[in-house]
Coordinates of C-alpha atoms and ligand atoms in Angstrom, one line a residue:
X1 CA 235.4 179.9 148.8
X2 CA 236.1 183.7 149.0
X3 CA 234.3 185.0 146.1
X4 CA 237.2 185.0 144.0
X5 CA 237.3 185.7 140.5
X6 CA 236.4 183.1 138.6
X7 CA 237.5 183.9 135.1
X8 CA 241.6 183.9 133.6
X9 CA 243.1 185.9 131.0
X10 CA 245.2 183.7 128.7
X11 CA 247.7 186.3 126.5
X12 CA 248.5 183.7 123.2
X13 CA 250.6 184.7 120.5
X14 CA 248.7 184.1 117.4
X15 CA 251.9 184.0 115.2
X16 CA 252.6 186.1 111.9
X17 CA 249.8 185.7 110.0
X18 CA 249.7 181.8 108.9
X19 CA 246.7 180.2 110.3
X20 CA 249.0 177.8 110.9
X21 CA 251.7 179.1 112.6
X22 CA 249.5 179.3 116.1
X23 CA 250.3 177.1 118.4
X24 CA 248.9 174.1 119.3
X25 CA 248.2 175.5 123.3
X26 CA 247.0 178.3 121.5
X27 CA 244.6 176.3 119.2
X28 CA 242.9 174.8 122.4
X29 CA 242.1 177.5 124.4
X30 CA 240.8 179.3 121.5
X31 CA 238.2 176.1 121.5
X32 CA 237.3 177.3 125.0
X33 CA 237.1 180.9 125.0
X34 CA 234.3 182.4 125.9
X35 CA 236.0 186.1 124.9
X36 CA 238.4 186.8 122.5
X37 CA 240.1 189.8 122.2
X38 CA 241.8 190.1 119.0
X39 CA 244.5 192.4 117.4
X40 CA 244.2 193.6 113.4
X41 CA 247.2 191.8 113.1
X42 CA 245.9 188.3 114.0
X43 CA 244.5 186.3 110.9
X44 CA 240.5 186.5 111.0
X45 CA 240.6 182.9 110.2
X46 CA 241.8 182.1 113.6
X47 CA 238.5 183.2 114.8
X48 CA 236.9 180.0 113.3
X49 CA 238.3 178.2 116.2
X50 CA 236.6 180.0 118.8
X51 CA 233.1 178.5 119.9
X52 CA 230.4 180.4 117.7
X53 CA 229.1 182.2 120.7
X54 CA 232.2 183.4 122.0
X55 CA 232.1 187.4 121.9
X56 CA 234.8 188.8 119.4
X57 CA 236.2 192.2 120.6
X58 CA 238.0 193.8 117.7
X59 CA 240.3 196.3 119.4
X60 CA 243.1 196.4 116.5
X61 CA 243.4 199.5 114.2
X62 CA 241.3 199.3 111.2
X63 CA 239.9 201.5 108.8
X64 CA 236.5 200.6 109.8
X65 CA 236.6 200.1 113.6
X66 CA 237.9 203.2 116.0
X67 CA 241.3 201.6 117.9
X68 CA 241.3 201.0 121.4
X69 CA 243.4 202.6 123.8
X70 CA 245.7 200.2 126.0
X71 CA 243.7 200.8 129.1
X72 CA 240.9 199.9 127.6
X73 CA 241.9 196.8 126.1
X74 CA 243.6 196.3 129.7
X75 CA 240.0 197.2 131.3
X76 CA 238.1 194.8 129.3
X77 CA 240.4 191.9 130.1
X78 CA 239.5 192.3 133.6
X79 CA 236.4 193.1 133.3
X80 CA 235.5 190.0 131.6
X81 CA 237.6 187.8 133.2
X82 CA 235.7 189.4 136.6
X83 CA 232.8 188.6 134.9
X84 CA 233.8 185.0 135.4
X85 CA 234.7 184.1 130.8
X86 CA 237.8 182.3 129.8
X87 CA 239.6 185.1 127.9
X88 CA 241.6 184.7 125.3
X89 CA 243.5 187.5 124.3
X90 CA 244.8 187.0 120.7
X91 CA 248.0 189.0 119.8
X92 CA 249.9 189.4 116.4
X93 CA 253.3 187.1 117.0
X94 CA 254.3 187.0 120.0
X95 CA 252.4 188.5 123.1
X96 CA 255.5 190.1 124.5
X97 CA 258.0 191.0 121.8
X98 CA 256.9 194.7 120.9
X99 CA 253.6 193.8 121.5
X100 CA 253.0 195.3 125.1
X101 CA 251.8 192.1 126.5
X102 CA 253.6 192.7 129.3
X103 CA 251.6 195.8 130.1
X104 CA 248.3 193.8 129.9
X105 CA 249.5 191.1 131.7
X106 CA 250.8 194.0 134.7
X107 CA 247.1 195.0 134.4
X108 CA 245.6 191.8 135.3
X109 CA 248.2 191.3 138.3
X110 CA 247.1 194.6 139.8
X111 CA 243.2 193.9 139.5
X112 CA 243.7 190.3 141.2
X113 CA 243.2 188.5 137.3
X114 CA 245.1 185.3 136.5
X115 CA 246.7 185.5 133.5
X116 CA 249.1 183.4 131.5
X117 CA 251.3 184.0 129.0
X118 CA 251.3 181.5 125.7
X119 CA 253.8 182.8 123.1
X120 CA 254.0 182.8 119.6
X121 CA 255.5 182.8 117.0
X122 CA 257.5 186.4 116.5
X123 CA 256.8 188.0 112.9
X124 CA 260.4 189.4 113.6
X125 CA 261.7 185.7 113.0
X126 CA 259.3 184.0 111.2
X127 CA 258.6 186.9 108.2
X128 CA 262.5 186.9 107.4
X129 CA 262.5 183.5 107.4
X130 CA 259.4 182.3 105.4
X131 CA 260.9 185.0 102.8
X132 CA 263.5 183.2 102.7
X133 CA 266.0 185.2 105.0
X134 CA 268.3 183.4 108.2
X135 CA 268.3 186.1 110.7
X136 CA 271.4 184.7 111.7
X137 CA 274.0 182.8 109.5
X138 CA 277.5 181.5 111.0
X139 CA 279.3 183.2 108.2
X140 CA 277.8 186.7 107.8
X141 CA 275.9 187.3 111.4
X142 CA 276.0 186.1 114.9
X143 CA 274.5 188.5 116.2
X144 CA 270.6 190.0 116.3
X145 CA 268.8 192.7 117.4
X146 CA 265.1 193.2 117.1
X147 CA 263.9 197.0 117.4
X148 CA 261.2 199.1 117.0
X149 CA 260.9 201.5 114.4
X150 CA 258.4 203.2 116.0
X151 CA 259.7 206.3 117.3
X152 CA 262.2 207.8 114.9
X153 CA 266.3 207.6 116.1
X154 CA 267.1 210.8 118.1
X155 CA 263.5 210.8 119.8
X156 CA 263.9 211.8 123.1
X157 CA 261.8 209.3 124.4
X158 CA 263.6 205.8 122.2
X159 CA 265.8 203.6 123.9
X160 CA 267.8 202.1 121.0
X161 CA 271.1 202.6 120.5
X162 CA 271.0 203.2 116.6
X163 CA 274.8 204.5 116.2
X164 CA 275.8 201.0 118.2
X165 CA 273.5 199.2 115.9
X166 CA 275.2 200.8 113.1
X167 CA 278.8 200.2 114.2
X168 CA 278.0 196.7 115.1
X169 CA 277.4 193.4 112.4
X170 CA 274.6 192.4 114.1
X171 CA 271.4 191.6 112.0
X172 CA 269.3 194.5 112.9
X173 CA 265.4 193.6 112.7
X174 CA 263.4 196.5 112.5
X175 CA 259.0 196.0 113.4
X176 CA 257.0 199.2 112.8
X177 CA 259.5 200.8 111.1
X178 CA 257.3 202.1 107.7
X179 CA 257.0 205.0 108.3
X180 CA 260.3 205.7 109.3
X181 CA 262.6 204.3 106.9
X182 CA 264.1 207.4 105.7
X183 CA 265.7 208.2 109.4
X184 CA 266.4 204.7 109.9
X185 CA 268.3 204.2 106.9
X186 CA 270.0 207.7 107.4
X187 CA 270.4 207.3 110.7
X188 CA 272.3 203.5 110.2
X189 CA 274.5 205.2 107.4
X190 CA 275.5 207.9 110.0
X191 CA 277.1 205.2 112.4
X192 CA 278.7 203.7 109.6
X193 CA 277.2 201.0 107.9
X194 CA 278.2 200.7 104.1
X195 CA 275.6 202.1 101.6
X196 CA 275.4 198.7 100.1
X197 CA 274.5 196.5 103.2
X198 CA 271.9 194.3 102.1
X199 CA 268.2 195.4 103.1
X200 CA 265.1 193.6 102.5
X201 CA 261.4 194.6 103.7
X202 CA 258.9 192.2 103.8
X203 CA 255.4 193.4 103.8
X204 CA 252.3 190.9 104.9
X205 CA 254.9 188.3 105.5
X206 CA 253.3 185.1 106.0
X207 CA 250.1 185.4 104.3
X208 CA 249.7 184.9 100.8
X209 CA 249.9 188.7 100.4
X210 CA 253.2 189.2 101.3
X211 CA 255.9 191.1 98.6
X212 CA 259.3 191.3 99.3
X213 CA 261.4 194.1 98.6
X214 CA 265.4 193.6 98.2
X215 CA 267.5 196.7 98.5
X216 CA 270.8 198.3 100.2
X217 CA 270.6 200.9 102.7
X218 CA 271.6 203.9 100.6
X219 CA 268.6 203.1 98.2
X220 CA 265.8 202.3 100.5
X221 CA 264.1 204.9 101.4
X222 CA 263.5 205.6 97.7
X223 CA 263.2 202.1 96.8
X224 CA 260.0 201.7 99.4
X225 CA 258.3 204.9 98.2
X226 CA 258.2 203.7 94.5
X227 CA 257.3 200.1 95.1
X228 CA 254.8 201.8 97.8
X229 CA 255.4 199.5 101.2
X230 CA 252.6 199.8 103.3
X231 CA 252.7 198.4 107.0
X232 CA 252.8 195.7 108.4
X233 CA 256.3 195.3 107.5
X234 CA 259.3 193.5 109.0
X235 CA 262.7 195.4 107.7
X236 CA 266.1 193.4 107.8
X237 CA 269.6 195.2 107.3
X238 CA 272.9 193.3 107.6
X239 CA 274.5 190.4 105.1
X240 CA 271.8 188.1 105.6
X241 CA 269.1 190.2 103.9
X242 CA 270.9 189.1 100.3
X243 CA 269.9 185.5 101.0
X244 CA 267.1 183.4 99.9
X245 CA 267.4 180.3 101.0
X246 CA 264.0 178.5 101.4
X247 CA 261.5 180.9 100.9
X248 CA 258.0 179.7 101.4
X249 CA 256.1 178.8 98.4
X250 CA 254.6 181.8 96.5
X251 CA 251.5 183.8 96.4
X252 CA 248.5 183.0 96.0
X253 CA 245.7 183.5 93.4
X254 CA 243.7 184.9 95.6
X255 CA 246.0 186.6 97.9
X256 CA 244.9 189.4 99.6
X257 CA 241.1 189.4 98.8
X258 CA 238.8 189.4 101.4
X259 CA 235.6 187.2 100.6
X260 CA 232.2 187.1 102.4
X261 CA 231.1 183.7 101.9
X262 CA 227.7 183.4 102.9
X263 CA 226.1 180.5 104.8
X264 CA 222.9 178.4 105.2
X265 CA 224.4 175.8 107.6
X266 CA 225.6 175.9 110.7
X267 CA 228.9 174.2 110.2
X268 CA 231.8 175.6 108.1
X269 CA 231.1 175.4 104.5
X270 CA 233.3 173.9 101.3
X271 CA 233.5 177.3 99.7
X272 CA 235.3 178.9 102.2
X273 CA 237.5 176.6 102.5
X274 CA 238.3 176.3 98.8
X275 CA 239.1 180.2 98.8
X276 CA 241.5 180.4 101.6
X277 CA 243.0 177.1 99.5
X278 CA 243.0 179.5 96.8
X279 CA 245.1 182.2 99.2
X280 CA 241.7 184.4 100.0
X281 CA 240.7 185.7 103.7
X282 CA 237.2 183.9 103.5
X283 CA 235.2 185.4 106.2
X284 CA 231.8 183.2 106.6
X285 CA 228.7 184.3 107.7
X286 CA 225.8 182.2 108.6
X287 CA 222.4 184.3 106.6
X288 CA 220.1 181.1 107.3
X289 CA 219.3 177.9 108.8
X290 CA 217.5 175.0 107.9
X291 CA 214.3 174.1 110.1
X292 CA 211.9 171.6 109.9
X293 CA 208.3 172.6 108.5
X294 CA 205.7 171.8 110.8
X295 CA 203.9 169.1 109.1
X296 CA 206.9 167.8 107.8
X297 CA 207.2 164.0 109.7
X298 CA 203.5 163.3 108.5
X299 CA 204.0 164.4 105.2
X300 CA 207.0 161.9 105.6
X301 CA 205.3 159.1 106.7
X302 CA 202.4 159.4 104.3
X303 CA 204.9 159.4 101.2
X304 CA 206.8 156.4 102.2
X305 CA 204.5 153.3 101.2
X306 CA 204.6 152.8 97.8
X307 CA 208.3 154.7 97.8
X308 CA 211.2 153.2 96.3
X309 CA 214.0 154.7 97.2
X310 CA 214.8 158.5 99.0
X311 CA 217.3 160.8 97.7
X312 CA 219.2 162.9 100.9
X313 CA 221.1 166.0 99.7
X314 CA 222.6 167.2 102.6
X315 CA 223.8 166.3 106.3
X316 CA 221.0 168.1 107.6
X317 CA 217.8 166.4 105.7
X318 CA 219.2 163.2 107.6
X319 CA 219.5 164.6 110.6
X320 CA 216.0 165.6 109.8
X321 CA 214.6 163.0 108.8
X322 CA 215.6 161.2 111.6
X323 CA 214.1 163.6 114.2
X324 CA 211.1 163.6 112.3
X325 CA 210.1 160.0 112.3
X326 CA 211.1 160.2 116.0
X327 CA 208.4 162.9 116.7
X328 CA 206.3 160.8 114.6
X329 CA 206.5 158.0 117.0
X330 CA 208.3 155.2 115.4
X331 CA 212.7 155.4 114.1
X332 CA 214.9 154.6 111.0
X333 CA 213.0 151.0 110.6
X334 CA 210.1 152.6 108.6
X335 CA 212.6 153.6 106.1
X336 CA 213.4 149.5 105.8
X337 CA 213.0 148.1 102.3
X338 CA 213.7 152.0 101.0
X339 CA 216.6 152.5 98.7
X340 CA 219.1 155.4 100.8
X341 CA 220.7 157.9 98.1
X342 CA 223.3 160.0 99.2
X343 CA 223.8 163.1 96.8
X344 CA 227.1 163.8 98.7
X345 CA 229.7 162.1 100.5
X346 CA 228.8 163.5 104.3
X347 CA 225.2 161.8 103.5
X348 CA 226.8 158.6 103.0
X349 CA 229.3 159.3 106.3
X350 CA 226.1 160.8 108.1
X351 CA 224.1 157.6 106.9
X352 CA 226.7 155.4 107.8
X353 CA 226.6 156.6 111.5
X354 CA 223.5 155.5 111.8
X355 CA 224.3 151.7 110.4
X356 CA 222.7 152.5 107.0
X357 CA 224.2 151.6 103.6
X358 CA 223.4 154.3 101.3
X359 CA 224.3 154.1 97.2
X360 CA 225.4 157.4 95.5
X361 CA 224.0 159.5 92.7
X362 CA 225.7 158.8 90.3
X363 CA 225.7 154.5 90.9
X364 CA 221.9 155.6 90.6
X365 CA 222.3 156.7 87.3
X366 CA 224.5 154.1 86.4
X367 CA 221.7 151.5 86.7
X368 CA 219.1 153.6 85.5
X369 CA 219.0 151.4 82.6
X370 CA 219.0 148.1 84.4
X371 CA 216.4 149.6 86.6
X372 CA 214.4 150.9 83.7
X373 CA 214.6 147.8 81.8
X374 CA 213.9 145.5 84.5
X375 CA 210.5 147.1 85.3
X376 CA 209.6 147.3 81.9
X377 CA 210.4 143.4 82.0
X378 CA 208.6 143.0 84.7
X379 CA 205.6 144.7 83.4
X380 CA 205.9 142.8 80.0
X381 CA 205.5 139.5 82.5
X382 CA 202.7 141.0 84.4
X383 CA 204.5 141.2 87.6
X384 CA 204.9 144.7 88.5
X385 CA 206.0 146.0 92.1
X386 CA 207.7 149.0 93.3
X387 CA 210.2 146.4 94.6
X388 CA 211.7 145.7 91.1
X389 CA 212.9 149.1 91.0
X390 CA 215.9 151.0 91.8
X391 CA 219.7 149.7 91.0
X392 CA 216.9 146.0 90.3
X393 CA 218.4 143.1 88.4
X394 CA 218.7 143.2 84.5
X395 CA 215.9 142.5 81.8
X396 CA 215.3 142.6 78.4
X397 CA 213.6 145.9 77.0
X398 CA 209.7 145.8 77.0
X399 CA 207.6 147.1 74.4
X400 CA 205.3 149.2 76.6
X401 CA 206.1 152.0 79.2
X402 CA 205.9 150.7 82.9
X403 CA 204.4 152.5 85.7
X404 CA 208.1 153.8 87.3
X405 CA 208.8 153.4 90.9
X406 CA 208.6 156.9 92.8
X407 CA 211.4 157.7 94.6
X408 CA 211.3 160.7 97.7
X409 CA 213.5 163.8 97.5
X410 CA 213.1 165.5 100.5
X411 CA 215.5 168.6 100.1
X412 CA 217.3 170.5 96.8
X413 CA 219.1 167.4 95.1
X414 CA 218.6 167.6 91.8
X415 CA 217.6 164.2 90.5
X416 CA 219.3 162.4 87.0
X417 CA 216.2 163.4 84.9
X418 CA 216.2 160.4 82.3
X419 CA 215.9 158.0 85.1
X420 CA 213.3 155.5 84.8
X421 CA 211.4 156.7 88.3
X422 CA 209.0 159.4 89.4
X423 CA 210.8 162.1 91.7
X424 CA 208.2 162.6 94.3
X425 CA 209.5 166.3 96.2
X426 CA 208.5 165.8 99.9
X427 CA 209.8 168.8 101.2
X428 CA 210.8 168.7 105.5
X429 CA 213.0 171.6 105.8
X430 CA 212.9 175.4 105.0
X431 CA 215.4 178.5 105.7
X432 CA 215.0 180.2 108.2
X433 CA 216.9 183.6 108.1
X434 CA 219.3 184.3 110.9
X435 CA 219.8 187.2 112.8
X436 CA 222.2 190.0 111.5
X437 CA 226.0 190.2 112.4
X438 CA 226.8 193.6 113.1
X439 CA 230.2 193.1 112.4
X440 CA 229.7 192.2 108.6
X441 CA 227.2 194.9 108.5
X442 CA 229.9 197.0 109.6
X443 CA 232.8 195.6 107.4
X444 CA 230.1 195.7 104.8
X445 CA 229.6 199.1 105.2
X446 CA 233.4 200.3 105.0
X447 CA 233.8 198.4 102.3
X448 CA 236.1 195.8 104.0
X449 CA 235.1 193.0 101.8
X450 CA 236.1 192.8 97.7
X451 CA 233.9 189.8 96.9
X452 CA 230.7 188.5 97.8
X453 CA 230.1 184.6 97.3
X454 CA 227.0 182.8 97.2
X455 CA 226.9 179.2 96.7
X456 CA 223.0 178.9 97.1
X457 CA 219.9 180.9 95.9
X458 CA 218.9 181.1 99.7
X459 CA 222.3 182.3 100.8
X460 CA 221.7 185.2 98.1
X461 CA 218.1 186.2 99.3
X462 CA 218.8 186.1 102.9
X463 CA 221.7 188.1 102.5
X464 CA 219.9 190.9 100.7
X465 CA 217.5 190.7 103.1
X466 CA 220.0 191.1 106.2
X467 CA 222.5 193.3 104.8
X468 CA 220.7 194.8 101.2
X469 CA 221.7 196.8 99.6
X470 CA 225.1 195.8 99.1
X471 CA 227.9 198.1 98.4
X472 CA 227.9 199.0 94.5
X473 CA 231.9 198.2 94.1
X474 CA 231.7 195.0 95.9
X475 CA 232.2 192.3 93.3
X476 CA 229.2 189.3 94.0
X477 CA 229.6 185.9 92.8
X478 CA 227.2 183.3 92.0
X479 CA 227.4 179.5 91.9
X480 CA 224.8 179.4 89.3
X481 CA 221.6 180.6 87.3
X482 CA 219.5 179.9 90.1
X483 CA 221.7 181.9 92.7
X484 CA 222.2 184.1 89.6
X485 CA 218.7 184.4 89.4
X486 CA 217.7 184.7 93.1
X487 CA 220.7 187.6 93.3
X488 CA 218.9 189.8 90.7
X489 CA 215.4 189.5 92.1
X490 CA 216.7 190.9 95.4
X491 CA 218.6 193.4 93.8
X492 CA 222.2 192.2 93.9
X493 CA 224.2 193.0 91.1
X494 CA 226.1 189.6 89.6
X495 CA 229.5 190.1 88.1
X496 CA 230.8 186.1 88.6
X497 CA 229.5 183.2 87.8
X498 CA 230.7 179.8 86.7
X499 CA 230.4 178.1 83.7
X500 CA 229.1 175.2 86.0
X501 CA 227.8 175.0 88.9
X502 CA 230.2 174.1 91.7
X503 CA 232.1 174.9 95.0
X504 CA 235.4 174.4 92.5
X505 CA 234.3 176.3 89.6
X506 CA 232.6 179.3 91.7
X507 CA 236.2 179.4 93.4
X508 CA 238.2 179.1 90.2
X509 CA 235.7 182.0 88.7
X510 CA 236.4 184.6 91.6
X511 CA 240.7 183.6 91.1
X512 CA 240.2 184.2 87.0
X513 CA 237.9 187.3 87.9
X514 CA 240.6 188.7 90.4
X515 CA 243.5 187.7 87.8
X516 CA 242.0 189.3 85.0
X517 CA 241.1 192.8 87.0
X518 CA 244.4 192.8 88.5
X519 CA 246.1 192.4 85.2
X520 CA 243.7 195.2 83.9
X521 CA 245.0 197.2 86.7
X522 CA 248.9 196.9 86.1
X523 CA 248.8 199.0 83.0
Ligands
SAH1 N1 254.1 191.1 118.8 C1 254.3 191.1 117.3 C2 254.8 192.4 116.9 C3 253.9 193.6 117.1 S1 254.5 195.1 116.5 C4 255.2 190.0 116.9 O1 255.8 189.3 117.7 O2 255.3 189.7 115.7 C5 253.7 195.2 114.9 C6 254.8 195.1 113.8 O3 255.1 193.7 113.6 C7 254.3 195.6 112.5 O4 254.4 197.0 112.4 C8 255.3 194.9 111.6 O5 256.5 195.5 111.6 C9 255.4 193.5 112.3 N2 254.6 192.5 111.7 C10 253.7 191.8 112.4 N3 253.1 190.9 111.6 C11 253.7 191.0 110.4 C12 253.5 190.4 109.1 N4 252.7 189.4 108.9 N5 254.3 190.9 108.1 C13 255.2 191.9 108.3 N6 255.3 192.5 109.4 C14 254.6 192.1 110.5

């Protein structure tokens, strides 16, 4: 109409630091972004929400990133939105309690951006209470202040009123406060509140790092030094600070360690999402995609007469198989007669989207006997045919060896290996490696991550080749000898590895690692 901007600027509270604390508003236009602009203080898992080529502006204090000045983060809102994207600008909390939403929100008015506000929840509420603290209580507080700690009391330039705050019996809430606690506390004791008021600080709340530190305002300065409180913290003084009422359930095995899980598919892996069960910040990275190999539908076609069944390891190898017949010039029917195996339960979901029954591994197995006995029948009565094979009938044993039905395996599954049937490897899909992130290689490079995880030989190789070498302290773990293996021919060190292979076990293997260095570490 008039050349106006096209693009918004949506300022959403991304809550204290549970990935599920964010709102539901929040949630959705995350799904839409096509910027995010996100704070330190926002959990990195929140990023998995966005689209996967959404650009992610860090502009939070790190130790590896430089921190952005206000106007900057205030020029790049606009200039993206002017730009035409759906921003999203993610903010620890809430966007405007001490978070100086309002002054990017100013910023957009003035440059003509629409913007709108989507609040969160405030770590000045939520850490107290998830520790287990009611900032309010009929019987000990009615009253609540939330402050900032950031400029000492006396400052010229602070506007709290620390003697009334002191006089009063208000629940004072104190954010960025850390490095201050020494005047605060002194400051608090000089307007007359009793050395032994209740104080508690609560660093990480919210995430599975969190420790909570109960004290009284004579002790705390001293108190925080030796137990070594680092920011973010939330401080509460008054009564209520002695409670613990219904503290969130405790920490974590893994709380606190930040895992680079690396990827071969494009969607969101089962590791990660076993060590963020396990309490760790899994970040995932995708090192490599599958693609089909060129002559991979007639390879396909040419292996299936004469083929009794096809084992399908993976979401993709259906997928792929699929497109490949298509290209081929005919669909799903030429696999009729065929025996579907799924190795994994998204075969069978991804096979039963297309209206084809698949049986399992391990039913496979089951009736490898039956099988095996019913060809041998078979051939004992002359009448051999692939068709008596898989999960077949029963029989009585036969006295000579039958020719065993071949059966396709078209990606990694590993295949029973007593089972009376020739695995036939017919190959369709290779790794392709991806492009570099240079935001791992950056984290990478500051040592941001503790553990490396690699739940594949391919995820292990690509990696080295994207990001090699890795840093020498960073602990790697392997789901197995193969990925054990691949690791040390491209030069990664291996310090985990399961007993078994396995999402579970790798997962359980990193917690025991972590438990067991941590413990080495207390004394
Ligand atoms: N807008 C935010 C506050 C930003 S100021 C909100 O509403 O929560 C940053 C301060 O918030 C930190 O210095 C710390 O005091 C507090 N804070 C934020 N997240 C926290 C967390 N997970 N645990 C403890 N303190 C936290």
């Amino acid at each position: 109409m008039d050349g106006r901007i096209a693009g918004e600027v949506w300022l959403v509270g991304a809550g204290p630091g549970d990935p599920g604390l964010l709102t539901v508003r929040g949630r959705e236009l995350l799904t839409t972004a096509d910027v995010v602009v996100v704070d330190r203080l926002a959990a990195a898992v929140l990023l998995d929400a966005a689209p996967p080529d959404a650009e992610i502006i860090h502009v939070g204090k790190s130790p590896t990133a430089r921190s952005w000045a206000q106007e900057e983060i205030n020029a790049v809102l606009v200039d993206r939105a002017r730009a035409g994207a759906r921003v999203v600008r993610l903010k620890g909390g809430d966007p405007y309690v001490l978070g100086r939403g309002g002054e990017e929100a100013q910023a957009c008015a003035e440059a003509g951006v629409a913007c709108t506000v989507v609040p969160g929840i405030t770590s000045a509420l939520a850490v107290p209470a998830l520790a287990g603290i009611p900032v309010t209580h009929r019987d000990l507080a009615q009253e609540l202040a939330v402050v900032s700690g950031h400029l000492p009391p006396g400052h010229p330039d602070s506007t709290v009123d620390w003697a009334g705050l002191a006089a009063s019996r208000a629940t004072i809430v104190i954010l960025m406060g850390v490095a201050r606690l020494m005047d605060i506390a002194d400051a608090l004791l000089a307007g007359g509140r009793p050395e032994a008021t209740p104080v508690a600080v609560i660093e990480r709340g919210a995430t599975p790092a969190q420790r909570v530190l109960r004290t009284t305002l004579d002790a705390l300065a001293i108190d925080a030094i030796a137990a070594g409180v680092r920011s973010p913290a939330v401080i509460v003084v008054g009564e209520v600070a002695a409670r613990n009422d219904a503290p969130a359930a405790g920490a974590a095995p893994l709380a606190g360690v930040r895992v680079l899980v690396a990827r071969t598919r494009p969607r969101p892996g089962l590791l990660a999402r076993r060590l963020r069960q396990l309490g760790a910040d899994a970040v995932e990275t995708v090192v490599a995609r599958p693609a089909p190999l060129d002559d991979a539908g007639a390879a396909l076609l040419a292996a299936l007469p004469g083929a009794a069944g096809l084992v399908l390891a993976d979401p993709d190898e259906v997928a792929a198989v699929v497109a490949l017949l298509r290209r081929a010039g005919t669909d799903v029917r030429a696999l009729a007669g065929l025996t579907l195996v799924a190795a994994r339960p998204d075969v069978t979901a991804a096979l039963d989207a297309l209206g084809l029954a698949a049986t399992t591994l391990d039913d496979l197995a089951a009736g490898a006997g039956d099988a095996g006995r019913a060809a041998r029948a078979a051939r004992a009565e002359g009448a051999v045919g692939a068709g008596a094979a898989v999960g077949a009938g029963q029989g009585t044993a036969g006295r000579r060896p039958a020719p065993v039905p071949e059966v396709l395996v078209v990606g990694a599954a590993d295949l029973p290996a007593d089972g009376p049937w020739t695995p036939r490897r017919v190959p369709l899909l290779t790794d392709v490696t991806a492009d570099p992130d240079p935001r791992i290689a950056d984290e990478l490079r500051h040592g941001d991550f503790d553990v490396a995880a690699f739940a594949s030989s391919t995820a292990a190789r690509s990696t080295a080749e994207l990001y090699g070498p890795l840093p020498p302290d960073l602990l790697v773990a392997a789901m197995g000898r193969r990925s054990a293996q691949a690791c040390e021919a491209a030069g990664i060190r291996v310090d985990i590895v399961p007993a078994e292979p396995g999402v579970r076990p790798l997962a359980a293997a990193v917690a025991d690692f972590v438990a067991a260095s941590r413990a080495a570490a207390a004394f």
